[in-house]
Structure formats: C-alpha cells, structure tokens
PDB file of C-alpha atoms in Angstrom:
ATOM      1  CA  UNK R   1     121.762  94.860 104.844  1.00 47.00           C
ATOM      2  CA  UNK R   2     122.333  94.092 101.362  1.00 57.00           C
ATOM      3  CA  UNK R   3     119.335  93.148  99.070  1.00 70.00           C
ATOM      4  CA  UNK R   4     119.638  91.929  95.457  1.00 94.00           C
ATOM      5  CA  UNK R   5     118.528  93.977  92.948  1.00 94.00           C
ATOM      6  CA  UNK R   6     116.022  92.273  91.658  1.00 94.00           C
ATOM      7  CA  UNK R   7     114.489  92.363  95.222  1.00 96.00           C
ATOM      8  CA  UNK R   8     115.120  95.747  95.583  1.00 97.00           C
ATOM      9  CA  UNK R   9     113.065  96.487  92.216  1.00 97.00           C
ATOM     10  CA  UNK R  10     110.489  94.386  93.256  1.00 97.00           C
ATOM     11  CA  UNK R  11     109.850  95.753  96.550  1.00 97.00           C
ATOM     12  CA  UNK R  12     109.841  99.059  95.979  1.00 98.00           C
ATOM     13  CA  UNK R  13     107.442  99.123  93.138  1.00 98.00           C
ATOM     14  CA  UNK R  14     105.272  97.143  95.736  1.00 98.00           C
ATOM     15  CA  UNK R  15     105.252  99.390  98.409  1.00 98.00           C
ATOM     16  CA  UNK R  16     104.446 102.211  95.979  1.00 98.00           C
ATOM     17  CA  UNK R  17     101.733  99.753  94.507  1.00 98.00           C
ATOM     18  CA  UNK R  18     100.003  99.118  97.944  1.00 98.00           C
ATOM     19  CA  UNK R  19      99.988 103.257  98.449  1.00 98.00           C
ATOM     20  CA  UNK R  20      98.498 103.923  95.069  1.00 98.00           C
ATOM     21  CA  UNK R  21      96.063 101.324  95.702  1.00 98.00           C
ATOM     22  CA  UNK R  22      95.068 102.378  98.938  1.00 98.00           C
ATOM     23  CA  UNK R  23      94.525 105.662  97.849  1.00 97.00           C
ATOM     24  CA  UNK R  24      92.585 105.032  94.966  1.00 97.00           C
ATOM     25  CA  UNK R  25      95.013 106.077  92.224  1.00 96.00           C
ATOM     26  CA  UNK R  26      95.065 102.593  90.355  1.00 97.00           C
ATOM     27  CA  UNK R  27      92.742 102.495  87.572  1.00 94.00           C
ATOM     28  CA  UNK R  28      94.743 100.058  85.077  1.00 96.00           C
ATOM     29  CA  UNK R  29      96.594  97.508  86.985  1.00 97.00           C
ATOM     30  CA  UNK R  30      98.346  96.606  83.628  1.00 97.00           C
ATOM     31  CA  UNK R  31      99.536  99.816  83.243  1.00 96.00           C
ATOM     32  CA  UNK R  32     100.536 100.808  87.045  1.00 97.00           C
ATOM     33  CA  UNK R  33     102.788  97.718  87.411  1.00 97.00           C
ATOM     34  CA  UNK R  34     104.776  98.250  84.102  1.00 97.00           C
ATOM     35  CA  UNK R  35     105.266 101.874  84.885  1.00 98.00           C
ATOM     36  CA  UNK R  36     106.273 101.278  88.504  1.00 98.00           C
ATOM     37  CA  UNK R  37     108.425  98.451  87.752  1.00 97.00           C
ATOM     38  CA  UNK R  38     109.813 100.432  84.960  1.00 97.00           C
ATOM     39  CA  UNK R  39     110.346 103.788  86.795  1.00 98.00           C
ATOM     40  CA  UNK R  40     111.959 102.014  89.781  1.00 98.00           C
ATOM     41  CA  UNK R  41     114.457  99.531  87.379  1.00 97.00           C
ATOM     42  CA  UNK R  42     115.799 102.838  85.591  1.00 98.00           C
ATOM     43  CA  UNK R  43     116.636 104.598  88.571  1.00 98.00           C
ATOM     44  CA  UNK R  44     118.316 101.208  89.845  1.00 97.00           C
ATOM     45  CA  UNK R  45     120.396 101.212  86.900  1.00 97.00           C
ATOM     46  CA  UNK R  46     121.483 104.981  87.429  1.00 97.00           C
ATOM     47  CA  UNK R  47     122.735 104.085  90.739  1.00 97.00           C
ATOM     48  CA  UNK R  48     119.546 104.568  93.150  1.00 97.00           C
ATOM     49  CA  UNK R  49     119.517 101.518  95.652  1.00 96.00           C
ATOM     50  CA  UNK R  50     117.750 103.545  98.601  1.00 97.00           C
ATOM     51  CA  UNK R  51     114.029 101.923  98.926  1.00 97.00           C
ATOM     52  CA  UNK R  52     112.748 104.484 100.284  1.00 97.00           C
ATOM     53  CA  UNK R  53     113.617 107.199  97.809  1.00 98.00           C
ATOM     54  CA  UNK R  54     113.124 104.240  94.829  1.00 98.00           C
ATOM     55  CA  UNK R  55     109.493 104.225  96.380  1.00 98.00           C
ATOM     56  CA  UNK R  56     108.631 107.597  96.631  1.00 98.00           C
ATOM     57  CA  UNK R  57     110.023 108.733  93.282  1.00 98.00           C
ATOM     58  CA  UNK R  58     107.769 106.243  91.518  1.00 98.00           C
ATOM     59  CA  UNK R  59     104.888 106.984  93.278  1.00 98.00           C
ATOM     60  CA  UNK R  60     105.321 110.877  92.441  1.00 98.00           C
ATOM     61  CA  UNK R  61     106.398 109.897  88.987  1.00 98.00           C
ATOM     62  CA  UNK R  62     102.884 107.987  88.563  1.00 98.00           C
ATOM     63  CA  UNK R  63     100.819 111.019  90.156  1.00 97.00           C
ATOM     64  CA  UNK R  64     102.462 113.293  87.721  1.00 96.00           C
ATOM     65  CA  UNK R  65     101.876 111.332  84.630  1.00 93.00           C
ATOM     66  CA  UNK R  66      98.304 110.803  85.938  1.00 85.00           C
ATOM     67  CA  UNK R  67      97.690 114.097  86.818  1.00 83.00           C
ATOM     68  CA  UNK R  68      98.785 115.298  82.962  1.00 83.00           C
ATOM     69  CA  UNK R  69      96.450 113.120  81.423  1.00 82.00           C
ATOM     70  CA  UNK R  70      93.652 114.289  83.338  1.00 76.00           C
ATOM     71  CA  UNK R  71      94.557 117.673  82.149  1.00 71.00           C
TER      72      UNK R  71
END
C-alpha cells in the first residue's frame, strides 16, 4: 500500500495525538501538534516510512521531553 508522504506525516502524528490525548498527556495543544508533526516529518526525511514505528517514536519522544521538564 503506498501512502504519500504528506499522509503518512499526517497520520501518524494523529494517531500519536489521539493516544496522548486519551491519556491525558496534552496540556498545550499548540505545542503537542508542532512537536508531533515535527518529530514525525524528520524521521520521514531520514528514511522512516513505517506508521507504526513513526507513531510510537513520537509519542515516546513527547513523554521524554515532558517528563524532563517536569524534572
């Protein structure tokens, strides 16, 4: 199945969206969809075009930055 990138981008920093939201880790909206979008488009560029991985990397890249600043 082949998916545009754009599409790709898009959907994965949703799916990580709807879990951090669910879960209660969204506390700037502003903030969470730059960095998601962001995390997921630099990994597409570096060759990543697996959703799944796209997806989870963000997530854990947005727990770990969160979890720093509330250190």
């Amino acid at each position: 199945m082949s998916e545009n990138l754009s599409h790709l981008i898009e959907h994965s920093a949703q799916i990580a969206w709807d879990y951090l939201e669910c879960t209660g880790q969204i506390s700037d909206a502003a903030f969470a969809s730059r960095f998601l979008s962001t995390t997921v488009e630099e990994m597409v560029r570096k060759g990543e075009r697996r959703r799944l991985m796209l997806t989870n990397r963000a997530i854990t890249a947005f727990e770990h930055r969160s979890n720093k600043e509330a250190a």
